[in-house]
XYZ file of C-alpha atoms in Angstrom:
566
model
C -13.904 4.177 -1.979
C -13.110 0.421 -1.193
C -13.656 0.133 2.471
C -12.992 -3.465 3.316
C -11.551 -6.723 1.925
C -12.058 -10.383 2.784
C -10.677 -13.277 1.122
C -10.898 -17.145 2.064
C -8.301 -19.446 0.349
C -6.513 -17.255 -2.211
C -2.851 -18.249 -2.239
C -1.092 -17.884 1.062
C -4.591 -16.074 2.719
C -6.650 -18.428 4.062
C -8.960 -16.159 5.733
C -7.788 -12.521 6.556
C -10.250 -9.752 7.049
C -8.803 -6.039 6.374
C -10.557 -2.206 6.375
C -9.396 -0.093 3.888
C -8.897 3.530 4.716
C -8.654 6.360 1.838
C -4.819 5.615 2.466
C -3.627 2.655 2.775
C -0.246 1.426 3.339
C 0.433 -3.061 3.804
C 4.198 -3.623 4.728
C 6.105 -6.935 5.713
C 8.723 -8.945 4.957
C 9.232 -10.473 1.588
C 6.638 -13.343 0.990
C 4.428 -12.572 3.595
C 1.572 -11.993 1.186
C 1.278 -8.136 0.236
C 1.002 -8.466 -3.254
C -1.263 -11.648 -2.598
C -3.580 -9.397 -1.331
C -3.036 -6.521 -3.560
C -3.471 -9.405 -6.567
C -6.796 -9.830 -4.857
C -8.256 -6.567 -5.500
C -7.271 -6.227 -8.509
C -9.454 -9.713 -9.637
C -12.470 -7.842 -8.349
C -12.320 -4.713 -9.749
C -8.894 -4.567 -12.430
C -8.741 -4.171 -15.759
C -9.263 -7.325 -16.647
C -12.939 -9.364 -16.337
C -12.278 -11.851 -13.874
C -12.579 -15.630 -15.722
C -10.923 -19.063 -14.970
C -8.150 -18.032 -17.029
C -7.361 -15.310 -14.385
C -6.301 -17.774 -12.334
C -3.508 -20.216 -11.912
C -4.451 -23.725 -11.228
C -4.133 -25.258 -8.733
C -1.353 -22.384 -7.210
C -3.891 -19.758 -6.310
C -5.463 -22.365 -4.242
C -4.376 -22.445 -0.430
C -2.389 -25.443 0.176
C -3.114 -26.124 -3.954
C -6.196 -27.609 -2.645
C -9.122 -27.307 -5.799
C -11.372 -28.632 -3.120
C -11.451 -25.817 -1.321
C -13.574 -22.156 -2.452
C -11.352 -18.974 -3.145
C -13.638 -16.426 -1.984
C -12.231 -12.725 -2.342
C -15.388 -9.624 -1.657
C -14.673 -6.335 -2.021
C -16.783 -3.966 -0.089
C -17.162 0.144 -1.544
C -18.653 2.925 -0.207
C -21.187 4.633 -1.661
C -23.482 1.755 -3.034
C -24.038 1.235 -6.272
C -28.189 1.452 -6.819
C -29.934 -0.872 -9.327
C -33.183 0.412 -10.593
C -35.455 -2.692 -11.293
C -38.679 -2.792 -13.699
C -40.489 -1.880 -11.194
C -38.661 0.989 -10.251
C -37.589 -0.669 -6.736
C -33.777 0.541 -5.370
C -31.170 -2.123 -4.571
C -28.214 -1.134 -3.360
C -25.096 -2.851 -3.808
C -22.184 -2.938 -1.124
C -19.854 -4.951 -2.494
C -18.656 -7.538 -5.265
C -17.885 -11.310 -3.893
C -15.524 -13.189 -6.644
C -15.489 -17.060 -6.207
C -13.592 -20.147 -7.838
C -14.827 -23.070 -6.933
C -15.668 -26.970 -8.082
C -19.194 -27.821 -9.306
C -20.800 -30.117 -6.732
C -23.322 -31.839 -9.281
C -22.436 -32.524 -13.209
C -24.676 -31.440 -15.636
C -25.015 -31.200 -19.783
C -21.743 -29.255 -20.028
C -19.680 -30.002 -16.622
C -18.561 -32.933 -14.678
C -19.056 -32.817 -11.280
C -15.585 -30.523 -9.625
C -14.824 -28.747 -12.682
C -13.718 -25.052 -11.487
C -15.693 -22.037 -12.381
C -15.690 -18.318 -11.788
C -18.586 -15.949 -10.326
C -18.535 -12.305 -9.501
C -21.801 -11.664 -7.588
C -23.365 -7.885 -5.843
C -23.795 -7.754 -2.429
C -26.025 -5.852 -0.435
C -25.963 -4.697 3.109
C -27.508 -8.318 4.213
C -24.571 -10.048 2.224
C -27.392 -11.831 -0.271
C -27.623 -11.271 -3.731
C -30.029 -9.162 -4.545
C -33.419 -10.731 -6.204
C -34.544 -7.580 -8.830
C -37.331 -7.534 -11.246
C -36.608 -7.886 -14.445
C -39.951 -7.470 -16.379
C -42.713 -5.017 -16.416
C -45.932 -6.427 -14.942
C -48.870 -7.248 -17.120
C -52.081 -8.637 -16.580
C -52.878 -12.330 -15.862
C -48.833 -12.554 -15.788
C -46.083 -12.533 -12.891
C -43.390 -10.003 -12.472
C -40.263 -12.197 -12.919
C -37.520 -11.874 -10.259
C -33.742 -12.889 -10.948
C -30.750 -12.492 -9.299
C -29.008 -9.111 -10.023
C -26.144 -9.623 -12.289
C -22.770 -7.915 -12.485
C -22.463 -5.737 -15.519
C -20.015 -3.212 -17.122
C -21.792 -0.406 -14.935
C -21.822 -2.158 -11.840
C -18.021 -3.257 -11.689
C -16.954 0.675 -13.252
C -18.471 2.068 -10.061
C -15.784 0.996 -7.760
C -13.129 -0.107 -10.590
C -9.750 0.425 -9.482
C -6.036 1.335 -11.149
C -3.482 -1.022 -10.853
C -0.094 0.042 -11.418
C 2.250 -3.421 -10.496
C 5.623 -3.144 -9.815
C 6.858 -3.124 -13.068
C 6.484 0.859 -13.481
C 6.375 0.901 -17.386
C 4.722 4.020 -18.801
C 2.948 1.464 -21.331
C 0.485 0.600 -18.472
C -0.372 4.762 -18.344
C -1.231 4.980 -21.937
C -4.389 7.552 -22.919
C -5.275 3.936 -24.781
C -5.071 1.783 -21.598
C -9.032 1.896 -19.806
C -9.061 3.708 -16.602
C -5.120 4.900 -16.767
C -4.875 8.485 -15.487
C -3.799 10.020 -18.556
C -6.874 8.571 -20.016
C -8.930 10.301 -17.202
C -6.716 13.652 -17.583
C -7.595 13.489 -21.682
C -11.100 13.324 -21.563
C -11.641 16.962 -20.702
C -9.029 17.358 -23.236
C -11.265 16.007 -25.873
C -14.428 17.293 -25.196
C -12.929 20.662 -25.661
C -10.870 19.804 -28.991
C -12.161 21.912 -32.131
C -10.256 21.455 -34.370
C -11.164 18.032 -36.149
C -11.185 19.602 -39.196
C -7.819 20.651 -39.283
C -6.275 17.985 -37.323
C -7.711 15.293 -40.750
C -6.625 17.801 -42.912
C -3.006 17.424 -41.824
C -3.401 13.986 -40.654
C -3.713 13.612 -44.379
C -0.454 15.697 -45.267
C 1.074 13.362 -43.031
C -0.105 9.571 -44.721
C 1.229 11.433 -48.106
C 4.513 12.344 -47.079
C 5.263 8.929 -45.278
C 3.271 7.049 -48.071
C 6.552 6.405 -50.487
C 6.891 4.202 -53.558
C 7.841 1.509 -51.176
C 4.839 1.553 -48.700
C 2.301 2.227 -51.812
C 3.545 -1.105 -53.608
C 3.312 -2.954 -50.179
C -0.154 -1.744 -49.341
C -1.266 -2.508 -53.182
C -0.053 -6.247 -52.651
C -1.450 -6.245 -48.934
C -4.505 -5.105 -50.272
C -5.022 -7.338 -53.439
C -4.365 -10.285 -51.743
C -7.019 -9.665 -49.017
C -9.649 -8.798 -51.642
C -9.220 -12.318 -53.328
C -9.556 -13.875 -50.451
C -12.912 -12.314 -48.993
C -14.271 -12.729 -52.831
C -16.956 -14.344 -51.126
C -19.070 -11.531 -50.452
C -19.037 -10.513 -54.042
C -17.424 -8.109 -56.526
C -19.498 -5.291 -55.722
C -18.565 -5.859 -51.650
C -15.019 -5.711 -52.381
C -14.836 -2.968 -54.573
C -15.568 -0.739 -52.381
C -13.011 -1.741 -49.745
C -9.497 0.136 -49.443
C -6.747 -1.399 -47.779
C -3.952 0.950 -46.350
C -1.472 2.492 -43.745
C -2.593 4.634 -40.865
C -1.914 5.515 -37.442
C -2.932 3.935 -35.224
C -6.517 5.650 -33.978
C -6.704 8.626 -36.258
C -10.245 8.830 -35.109
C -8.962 9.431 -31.733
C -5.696 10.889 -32.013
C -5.275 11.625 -27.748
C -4.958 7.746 -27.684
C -2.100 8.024 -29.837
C -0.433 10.521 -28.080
C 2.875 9.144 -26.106
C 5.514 10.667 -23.935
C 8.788 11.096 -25.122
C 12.374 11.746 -23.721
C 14.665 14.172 -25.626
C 17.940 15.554 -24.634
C 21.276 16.638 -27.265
C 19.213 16.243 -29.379
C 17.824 12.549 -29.490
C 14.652 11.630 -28.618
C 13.770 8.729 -27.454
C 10.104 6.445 -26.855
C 9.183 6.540 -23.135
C 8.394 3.322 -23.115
C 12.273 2.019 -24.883
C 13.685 4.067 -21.527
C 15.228 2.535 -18.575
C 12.665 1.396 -15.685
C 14.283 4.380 -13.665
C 13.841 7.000 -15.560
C 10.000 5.615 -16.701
C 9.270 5.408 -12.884
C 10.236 9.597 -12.700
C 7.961 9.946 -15.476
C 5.032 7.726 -13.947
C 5.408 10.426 -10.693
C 5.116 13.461 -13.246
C 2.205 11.770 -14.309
C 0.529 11.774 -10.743
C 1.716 15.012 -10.311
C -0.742 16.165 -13.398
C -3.866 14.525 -12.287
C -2.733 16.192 -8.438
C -2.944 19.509 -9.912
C -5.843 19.142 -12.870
C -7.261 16.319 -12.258
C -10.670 15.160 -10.781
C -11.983 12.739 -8.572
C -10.452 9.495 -9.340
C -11.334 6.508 -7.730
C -9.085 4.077 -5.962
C -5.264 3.856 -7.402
C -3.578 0.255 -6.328
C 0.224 0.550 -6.603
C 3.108 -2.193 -5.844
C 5.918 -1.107 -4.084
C 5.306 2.597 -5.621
C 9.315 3.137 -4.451
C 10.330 1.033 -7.151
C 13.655 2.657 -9.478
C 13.197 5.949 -7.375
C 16.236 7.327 -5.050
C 15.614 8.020 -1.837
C 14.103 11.719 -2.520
C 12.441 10.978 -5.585
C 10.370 8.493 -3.127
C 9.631 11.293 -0.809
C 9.136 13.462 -3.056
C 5.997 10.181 -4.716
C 5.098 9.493 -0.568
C 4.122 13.247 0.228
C 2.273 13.625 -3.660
C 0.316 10.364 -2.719
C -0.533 11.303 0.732
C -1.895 14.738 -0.271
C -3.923 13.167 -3.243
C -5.485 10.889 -0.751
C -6.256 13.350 1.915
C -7.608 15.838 -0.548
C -9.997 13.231 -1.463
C -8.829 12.992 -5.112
C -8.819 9.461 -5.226
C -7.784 6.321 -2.448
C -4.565 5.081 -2.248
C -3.689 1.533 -1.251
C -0.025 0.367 -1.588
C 2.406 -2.022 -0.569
C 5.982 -1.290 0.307
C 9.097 -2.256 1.991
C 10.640 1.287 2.285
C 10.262 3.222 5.346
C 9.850 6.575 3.495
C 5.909 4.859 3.045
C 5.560 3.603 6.227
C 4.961 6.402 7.971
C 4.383 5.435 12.131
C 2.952 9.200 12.386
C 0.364 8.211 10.335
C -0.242 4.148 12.142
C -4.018 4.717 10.824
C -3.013 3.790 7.201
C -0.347 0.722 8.481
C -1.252 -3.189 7.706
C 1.530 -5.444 8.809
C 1.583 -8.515 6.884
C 3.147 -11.357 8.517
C 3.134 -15.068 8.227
C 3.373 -17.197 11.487
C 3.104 -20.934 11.192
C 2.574 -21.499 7.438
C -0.629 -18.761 7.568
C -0.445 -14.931 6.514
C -2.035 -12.271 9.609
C -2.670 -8.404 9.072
C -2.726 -6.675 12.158
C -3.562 -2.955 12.097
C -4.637 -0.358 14.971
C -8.555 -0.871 16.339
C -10.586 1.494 16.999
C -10.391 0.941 20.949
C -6.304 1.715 20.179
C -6.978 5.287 18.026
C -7.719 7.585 20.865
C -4.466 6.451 23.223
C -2.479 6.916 20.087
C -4.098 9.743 19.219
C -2.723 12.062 22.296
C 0.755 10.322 22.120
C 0.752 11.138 18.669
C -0.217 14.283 19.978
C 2.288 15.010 22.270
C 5.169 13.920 20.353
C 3.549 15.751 17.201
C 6.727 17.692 15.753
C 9.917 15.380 16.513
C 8.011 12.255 14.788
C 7.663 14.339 11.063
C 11.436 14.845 9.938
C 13.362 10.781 10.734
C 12.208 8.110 8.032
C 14.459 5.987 9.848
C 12.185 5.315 12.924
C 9.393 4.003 10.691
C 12.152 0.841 9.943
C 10.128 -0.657 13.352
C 7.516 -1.856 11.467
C 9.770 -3.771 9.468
C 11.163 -5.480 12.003
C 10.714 -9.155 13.865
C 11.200 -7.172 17.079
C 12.486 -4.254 18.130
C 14.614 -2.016 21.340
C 12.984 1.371 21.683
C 15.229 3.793 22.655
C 15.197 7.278 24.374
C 17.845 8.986 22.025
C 20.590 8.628 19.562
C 23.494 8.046 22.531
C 21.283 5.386 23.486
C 20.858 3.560 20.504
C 24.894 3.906 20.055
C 24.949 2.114 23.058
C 22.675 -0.632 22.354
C 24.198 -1.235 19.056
C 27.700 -1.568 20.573
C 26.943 -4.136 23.415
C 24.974 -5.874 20.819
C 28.404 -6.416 18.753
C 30.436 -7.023 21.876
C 27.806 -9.607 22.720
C 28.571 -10.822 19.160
C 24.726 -10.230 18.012
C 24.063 -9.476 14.200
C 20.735 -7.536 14.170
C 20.301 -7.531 10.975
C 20.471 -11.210 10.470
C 17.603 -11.355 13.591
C 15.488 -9.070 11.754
C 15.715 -7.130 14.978
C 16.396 -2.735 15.466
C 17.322 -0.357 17.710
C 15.065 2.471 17.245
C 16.155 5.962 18.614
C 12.685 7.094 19.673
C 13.504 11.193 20.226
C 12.842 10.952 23.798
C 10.027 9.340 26.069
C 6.945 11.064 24.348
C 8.300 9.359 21.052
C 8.822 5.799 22.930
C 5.107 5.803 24.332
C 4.410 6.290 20.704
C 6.230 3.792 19.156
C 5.674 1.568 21.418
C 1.698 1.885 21.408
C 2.209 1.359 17.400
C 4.286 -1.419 18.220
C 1.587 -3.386 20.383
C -1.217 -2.386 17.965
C 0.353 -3.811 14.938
C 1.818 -6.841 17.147
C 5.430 -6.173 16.817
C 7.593 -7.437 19.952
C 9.263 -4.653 21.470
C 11.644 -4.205 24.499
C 11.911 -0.807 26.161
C 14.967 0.804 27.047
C 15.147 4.611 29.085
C 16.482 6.408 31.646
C 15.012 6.792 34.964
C 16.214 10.740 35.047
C 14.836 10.798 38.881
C 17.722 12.552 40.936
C 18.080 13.353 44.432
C 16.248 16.513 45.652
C 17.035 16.873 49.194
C 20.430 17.641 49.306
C 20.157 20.399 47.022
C 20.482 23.097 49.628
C 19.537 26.321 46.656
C 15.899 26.564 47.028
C 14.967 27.546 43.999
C 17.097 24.989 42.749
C 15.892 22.384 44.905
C 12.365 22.884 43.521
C 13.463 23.196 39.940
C 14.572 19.459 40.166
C 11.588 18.487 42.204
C 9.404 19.570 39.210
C 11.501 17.694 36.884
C 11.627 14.945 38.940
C 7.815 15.039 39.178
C 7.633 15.660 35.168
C 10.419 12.161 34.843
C 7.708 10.253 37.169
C 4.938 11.206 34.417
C 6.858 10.440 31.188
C 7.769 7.018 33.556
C 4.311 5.904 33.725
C 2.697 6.870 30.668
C 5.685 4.450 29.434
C 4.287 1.186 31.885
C 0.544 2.546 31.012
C 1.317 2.160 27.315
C 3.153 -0.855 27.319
C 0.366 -3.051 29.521
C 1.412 -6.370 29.805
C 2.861 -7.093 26.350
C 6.797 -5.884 26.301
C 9.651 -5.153 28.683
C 10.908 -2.231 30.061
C 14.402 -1.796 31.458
C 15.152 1.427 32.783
C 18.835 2.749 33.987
C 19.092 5.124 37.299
C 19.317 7.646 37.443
C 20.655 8.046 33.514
C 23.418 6.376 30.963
C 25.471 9.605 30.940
C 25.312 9.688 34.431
C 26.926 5.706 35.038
C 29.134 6.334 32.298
C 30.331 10.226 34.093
C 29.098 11.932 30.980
C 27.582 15.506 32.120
C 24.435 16.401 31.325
C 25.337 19.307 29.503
C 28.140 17.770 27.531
C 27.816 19.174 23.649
C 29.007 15.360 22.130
C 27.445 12.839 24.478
C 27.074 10.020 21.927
C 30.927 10.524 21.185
C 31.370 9.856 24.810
C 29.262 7.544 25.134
C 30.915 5.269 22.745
C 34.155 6.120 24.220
C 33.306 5.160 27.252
C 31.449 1.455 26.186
C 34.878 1.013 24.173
C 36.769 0.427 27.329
C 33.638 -1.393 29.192
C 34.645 -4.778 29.898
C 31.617 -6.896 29.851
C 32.729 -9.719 32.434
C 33.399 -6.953 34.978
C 30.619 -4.252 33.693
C 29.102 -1.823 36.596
C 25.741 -3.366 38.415
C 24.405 0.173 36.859
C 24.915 -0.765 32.803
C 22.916 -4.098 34.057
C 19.584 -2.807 32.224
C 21.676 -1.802 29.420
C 23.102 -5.229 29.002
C 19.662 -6.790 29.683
C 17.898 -5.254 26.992
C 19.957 -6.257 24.158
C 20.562 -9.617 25.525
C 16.223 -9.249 25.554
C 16.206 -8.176 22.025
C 18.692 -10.378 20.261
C 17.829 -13.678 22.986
C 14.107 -14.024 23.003
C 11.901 -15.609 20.386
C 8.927 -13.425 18.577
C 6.264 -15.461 20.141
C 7.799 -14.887 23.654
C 8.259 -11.150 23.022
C 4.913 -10.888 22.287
C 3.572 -12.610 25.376
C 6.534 -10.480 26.860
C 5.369 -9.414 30.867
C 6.010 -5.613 31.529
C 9.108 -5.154 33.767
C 8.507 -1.884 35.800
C 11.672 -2.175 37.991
C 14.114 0.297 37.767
C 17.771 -0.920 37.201
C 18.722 -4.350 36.252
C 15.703 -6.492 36.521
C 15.950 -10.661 35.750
């Protein structure tokens, strides 16, 4: 499992530092640098060997500055362990990739020509010095630097599946695709070789016509005179003709196809859309027979899916990952994959003054997040919607759906458009779901304002007893919720809080069955230049939300006052 990645002047990231969990979501606005740092990862440890020509010069410099190193190290867990000659263990942590000028010139460089590295790691960040002969009398054991083979890299290799979703990429053929890992059980059990060449056979004969024996004769002649070289004897024993394309290894040839009425079509010739359903069936098969895997990179893994197709991908890659199939990191901009319930696997990718931050929850944030994820455990599961915060430039966290209506209509008297301030109101399912929002919201640095009722209500001239009580308990239960609010919030965002409640200043009763109706009803007729002192916090929030700056946001003082505070 990759546990950690660092990279120095790749691109747009000039130094970011990120852990890497066995699921891993990075969202952010477009251009932030999400698939900058997915890109990263896979020059480590893709397909591909890392080389110059992996590279685009000078763009995947920061600033386009040659001058200055790319550095990009992967860390894994477990180690790798190199045996030397003399039987001495090394382990290996991680791979650092560089690109960077040579400082001196020598027989075939000048002095600031580029070149690529890939170096192991171990635990002290060195390269490791190994042995590399056996020791013999009157002779030194030679040490050199351990170098990065085939072996090495395959021990934490990863998948890469880029936005492009086409089933080519998930070819048995392609190295490392999952049908490739699903096949080689498949193989190892195949016995029938014999009878597979037999009709492979029946098969060249039957396609072999007139036609394709002429052009294979003329293919085949022609090729002969020109390798003459190696003499008459050489060439008479070669045979030129037609085959598929790996009959040696006919699961490599094996390809999905799509067949309905009647016609059948190539996989690959079918619309992105319906290849993207087919690369979920195929994660679906290695979730129910498949192995261990390794790590699986995906971009944007929503890509051509409607919206319950992507659920349907989010929950399959979530259990994979916690069932320790394989780890899944992934970038996204849908909310379906950016689960707040689950803030552990959240990255937030922004770019603030021409330089690309992550920001995801420390360790010293876990356990308070923890218990409010705890006590809001149920009503966070079923709304997709509420994970749209971490989208956001800054958001209004709201008690309920009335509220939100609210918020959303004095934002368009005020004349605000939201969307064009990359700002939300988020209806939190009441003040256990605020606390947790709100604690996300501060861990992953996204500005928040705080909106809630006070629901304290007078006690003592309740003249019932029991009655009186019952509201004293509430009241004491309010005052809880109340503070757990200011507690989680610290110093970092606002709260505005109305008295005793909206449906109360709007005459809405408590137990009405269609409050948000009402509520909108009633904020249809409000008036803002002659609004009631009581709306004040209402009024104040939005103004907060659509008014203030990020950067002021997020050095935003906590309000604790209850009604309208300046």
């Amino acid at each position: 499992m990759l546990t950690r990645l660092k990279v120095r002047n790749f691109r747009c990231l000039e130094y970011v530092e990120i852990p890497l969990g066995q699921l891993t979501a990075f969202v952010g606005p477009n251009g932030s640098g999400k698939t900058t740092i997915l890109r990263a990862i896979d020059l480590v440890l893709g397909d591909v060997w890392p080389s110059l020509r992996s590279f685009r010069i000078p763009q995947d410099f920061s600033g386009f500055d040659t001058s200055k190193d790319i550095e990009i190290v992967v860390e894994f867990d477990p180690p790798y362990v190199h045996s030397d000659t003399l039987s001495s263990e090394h382990k290996v942590k991680a791979l650092r990739l560089t690109c960077k000028p040579y400082k001196k010139s020598g027989k075939w460089r000048e002095a600031g020509d580029l070149h690529v590295d890939i170096e192991p790691l171990n635990e002290k960040e060195e390269v490791p010095n190994v042995a590399v002969s056996q020791p013999r009398k009157g002779t030194k054991t030679q040490f050199n630097p351990l170098r990065v083979g085939t072996e090495l890299r395959d021990h934490a290799r990863i998948l890469f599946v880029d936005h492009r979703r086409s089933l080519a990429q998930h070819w048995p053929s392609v190295r490392g695709s999952i049908l490739g890992r699903l096949f080689q059980k498949v193989r190892k059990e195949f016995n029938a070789k014999d009878e597979f060449k037999e009709k492979y056979e029946e098969a060249m004969d039957t396609l072999r016509t007139e036609r394709i024996r002429e052009i294979e004769r003329t293919v085949g002649e022609t090729a002969k005179r020109m390798l003459s070289f190696l003499g008459r004897r050489a060439t008479s024993s070669i045979e030129i003709a037609f085959g598929f394309a790996d009959p040696a290894n006919p699961f490599n040839s094996l390809r999905l196809e799509y067949r309905e009425s009647g016609l059948t079509v190539p996989g690959d010739e079918l619309g992105l859309g319906i290849q993207s359903a087919l690369v979920v069936g195929i994660f679906e098969a290695f979730r129910q027979l498949g192995g261990a895997f390794g790590t699986i990179v995906i971009e944007e893994p929503e890509m051509y899916l409607h919206p319950q197709a992507q659920r349907y991908f989010c929950h399959l890659l979530c259990e994979i990952a916690e069932k320790g199939q394989c780890q899944v990191i992934y970038s996204t901009h849908s909310p379906i994959f950016a689960d707040v319930n689950h803030f552990e696997t959240l990255r937030v990718v922004r770019r603030s003054e021409g330089k690309t931050n992550v920001n995801f929850v420390s360790e010293s944030e876990e356990k308070p997040l923890q218990e409010a994820r705890e006590r809001f455990k149920l009503g966070n599961r079923f709304d997709a919607t509420r994970n749209e915060v971490v989208f956001a430039s800054k958001a209004l966290l709201t008690e309920g759906y009335g509220d939100r209506i609210a918020a959303l209509l004095i934002a368009e008297k005020l004349g605000f458009d939201l969307d064009a301030e990359g700002a939300i109101v988020v209806d939190c399912g009441g003040k256990a779901g605020i606390e947790l929002v709100l604690r996300v919201c501060r861990a992953l640095g996204i500005p928040f304002v705080v909106l809630h009722d006070a629901d304290i209500r007078h006690a003592d001239a309740i003249s019932d007893p029991e009655k009186r009580k019952k509201q004293e308990q509430e009241n004491k239960a309010e005052r809880e919720k109340n503070d757990r609010i200011k507690a989680a919030a610290g110093n970092i965002g606002r709260i505005y809080v109305i008295t005793p409640s909206l449906e109360d200043v709007l005459g809405i009763a408590r137990d009405a069955s269609d409050k948000p109706r009402r509520i909108a009803e009633a904020l249809g007729k409000v008036e803002l230049a002659d609004v009631k002192p009581d709306l004040g916090p209402l009024i104040e929030a939005v103004k907060e939300l659509c008014c203030t700056d990020d950067s002021a946001a997020r050095a935003g003082s906590v309000n604790g006052k209850e009604g309208l505070t300046p």
